[in-house]
Coordinates of C-alpha atoms (C1' of nucleotides) in Angstrom, one line a residue:
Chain A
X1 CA -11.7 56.9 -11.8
X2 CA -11.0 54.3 -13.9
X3 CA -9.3 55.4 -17.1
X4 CA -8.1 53.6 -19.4
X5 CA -5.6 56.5 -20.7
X6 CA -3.0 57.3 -18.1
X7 CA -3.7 60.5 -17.1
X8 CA -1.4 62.3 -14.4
X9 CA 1.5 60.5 -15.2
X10 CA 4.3 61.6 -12.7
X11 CA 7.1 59.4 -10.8
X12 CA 7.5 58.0 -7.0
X13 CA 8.2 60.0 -4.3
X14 CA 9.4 58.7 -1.3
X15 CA 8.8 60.4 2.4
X16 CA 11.7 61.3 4.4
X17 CA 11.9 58.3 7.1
X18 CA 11.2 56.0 4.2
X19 CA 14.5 56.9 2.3
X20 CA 16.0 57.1 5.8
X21 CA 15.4 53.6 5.9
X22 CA 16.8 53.0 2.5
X23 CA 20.0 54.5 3.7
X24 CA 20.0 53.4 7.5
X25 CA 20.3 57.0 8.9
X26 CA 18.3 59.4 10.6
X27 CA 15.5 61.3 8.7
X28 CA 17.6 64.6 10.1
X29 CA 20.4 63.6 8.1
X30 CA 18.3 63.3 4.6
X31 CA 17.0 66.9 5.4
X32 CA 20.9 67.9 5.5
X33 CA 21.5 66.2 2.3
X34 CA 18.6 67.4 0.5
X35 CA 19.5 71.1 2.3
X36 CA 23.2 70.8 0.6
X37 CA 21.8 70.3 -2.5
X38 CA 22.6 66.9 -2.5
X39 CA 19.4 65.7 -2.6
X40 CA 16.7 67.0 -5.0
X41 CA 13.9 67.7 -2.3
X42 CA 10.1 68.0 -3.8
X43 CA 8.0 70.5 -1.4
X44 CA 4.7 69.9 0.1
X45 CA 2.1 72.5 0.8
X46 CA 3.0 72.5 3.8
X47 CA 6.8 72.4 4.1
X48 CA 7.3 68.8 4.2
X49 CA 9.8 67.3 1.8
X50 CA 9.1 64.7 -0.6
X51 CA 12.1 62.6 -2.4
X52 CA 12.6 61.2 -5.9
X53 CA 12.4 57.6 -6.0
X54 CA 14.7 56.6 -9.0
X55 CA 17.1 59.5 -7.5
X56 CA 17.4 57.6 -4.6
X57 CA 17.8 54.2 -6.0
X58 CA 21.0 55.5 -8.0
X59 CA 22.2 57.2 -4.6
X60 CA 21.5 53.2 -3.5
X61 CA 23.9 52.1 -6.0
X62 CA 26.9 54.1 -5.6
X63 CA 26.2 56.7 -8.3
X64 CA 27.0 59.8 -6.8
X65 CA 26.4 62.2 -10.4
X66 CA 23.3 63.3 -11.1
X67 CA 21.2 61.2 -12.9
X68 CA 17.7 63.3 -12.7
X69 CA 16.4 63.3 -16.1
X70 CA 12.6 63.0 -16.5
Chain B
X1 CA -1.5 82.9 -27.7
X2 CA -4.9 82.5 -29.0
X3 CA -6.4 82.9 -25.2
X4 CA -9.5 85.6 -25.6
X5 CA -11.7 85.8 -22.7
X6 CA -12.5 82.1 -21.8
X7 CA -16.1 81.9 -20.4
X8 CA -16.5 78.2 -20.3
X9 CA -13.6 77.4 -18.9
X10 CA -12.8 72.9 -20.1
X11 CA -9.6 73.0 -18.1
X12 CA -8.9 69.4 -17.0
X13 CA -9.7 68.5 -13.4
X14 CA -7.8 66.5 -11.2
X15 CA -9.7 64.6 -8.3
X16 CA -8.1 64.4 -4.5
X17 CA -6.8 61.1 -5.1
X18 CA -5.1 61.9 -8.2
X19 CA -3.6 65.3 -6.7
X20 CA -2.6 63.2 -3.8
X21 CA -0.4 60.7 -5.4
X22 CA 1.2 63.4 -7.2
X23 CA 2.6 64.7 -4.0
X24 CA 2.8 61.7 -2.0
X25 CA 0.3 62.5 0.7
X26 CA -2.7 61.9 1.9
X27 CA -6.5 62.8 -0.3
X28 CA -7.2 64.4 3.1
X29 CA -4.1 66.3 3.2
X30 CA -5.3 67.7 -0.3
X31 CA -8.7 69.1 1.6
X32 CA -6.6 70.8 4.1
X33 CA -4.8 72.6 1.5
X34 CA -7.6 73.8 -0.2
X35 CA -9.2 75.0 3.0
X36 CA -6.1 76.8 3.7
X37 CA -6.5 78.5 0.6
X38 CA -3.2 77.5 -0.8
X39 CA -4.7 75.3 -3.6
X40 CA -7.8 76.4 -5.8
X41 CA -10.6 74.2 -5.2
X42 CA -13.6 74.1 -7.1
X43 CA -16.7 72.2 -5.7
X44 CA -19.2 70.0 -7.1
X45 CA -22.8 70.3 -6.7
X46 CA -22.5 67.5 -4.3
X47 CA -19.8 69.5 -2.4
X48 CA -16.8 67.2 -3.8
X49 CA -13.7 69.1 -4.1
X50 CA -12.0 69.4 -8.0
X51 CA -8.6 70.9 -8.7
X52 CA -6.9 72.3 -11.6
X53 CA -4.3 70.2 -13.0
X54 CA -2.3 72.9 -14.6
X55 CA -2.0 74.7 -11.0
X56 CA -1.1 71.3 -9.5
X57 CA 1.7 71.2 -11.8
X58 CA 2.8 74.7 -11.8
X59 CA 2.8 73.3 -7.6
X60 CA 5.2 70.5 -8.2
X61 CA 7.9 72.5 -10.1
X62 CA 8.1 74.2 -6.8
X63 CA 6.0 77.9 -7.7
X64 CA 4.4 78.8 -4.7
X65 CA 2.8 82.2 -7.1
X66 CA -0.7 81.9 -8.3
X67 CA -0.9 80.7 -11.9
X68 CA -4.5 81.2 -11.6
X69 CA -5.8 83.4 -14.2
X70 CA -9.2 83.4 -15.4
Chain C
dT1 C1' -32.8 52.9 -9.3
dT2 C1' -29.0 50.2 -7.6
dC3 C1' -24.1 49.7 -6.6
dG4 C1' -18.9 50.2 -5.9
dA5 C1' -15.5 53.5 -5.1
dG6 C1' -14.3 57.9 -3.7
dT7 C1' -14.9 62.0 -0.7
dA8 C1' -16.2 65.1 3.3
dG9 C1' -16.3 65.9 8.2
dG10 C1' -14.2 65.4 12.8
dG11 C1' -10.8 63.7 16.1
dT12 C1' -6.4 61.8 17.5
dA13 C1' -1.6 59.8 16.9
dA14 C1' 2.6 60.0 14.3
dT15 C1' 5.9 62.4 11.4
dT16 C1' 8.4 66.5 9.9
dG17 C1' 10.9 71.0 10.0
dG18 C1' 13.9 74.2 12.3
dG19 C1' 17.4 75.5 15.6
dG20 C1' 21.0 74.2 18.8
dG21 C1' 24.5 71.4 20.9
dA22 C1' 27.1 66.8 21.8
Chain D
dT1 C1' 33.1 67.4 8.6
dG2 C1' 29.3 64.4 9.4
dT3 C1' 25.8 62.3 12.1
dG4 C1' 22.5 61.4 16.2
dT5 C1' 19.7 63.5 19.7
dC6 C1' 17.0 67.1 22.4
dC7 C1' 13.5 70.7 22.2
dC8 C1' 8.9 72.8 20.3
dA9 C1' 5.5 74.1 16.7
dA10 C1' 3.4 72.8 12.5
dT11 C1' 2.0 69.4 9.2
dT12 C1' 0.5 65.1 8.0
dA13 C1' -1.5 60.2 8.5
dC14 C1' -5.1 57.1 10.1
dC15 C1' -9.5 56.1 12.6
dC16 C1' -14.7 56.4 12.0
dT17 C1' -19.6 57.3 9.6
dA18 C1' -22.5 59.5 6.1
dC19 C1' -22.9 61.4 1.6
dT20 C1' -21.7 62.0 -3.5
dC21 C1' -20.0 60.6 -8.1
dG22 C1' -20.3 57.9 -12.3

DNA sequence: TTCGAGTAGGGTAATTGGGGGA
DNA sequence: TGTGTCCCAATTACCCTACTCG
């Protein structure tokens, strides 16, 4: 599976209780943002919810626009 | 678009790993998916699991429809 | 053929979603 | 208004061994 090309390219996601811990809340309370629309939330199969990395990190910093452009 | 009948289908093939980093879970949380029918699968002779990358994407954007036509 | 890395399978623990109320 | 906590059901993650892929 080693290919030189870069195949598949696609950005971070991070889990739920891992941006929880970025933010020092509960994981309930990222669901609510990312129910408000404040969030951009990436679906699993399954329901789960899946968070942009580089969104997050500008949340981090204080930027409250929106900064998604990929 | 220039898309007649394709009999041998070459659509690129993504392997569980690869399909699992895209969604931030788990190669085995891939299998589940497949075996739940929510995610074509198409099996080696060896019994290896392959997906389709363009479904995988169509899966990311959020459609939860069946792209699938072949 | 040999070999490293990945995958399938089964089972169990941990996380998540949703609603409701403090 | 916003967050933390309780419940339950569903989904996902990690453990192992054996087999397949390239």
């Amino acid at each position: 599976m080693t290919n030189p090309r870069q195949r598949t390219e696609s950005e971070p996601l991070l889990t739920p209780s891992e941006v929880a811990t970025l933010f020092r809340v509960d994981p309930k309370t990222v669901t609510r943002w990312a129910k408000a629309g404040k969030l951009t939330s990436i679906r699993t199969l399954g329901g789960h919810r899946r968070y942009r990395e580089s969104e997050v990190r500008s949340l981090l910093e204080g930027n409250t626009n929106t900064p998604v452009e990929v």
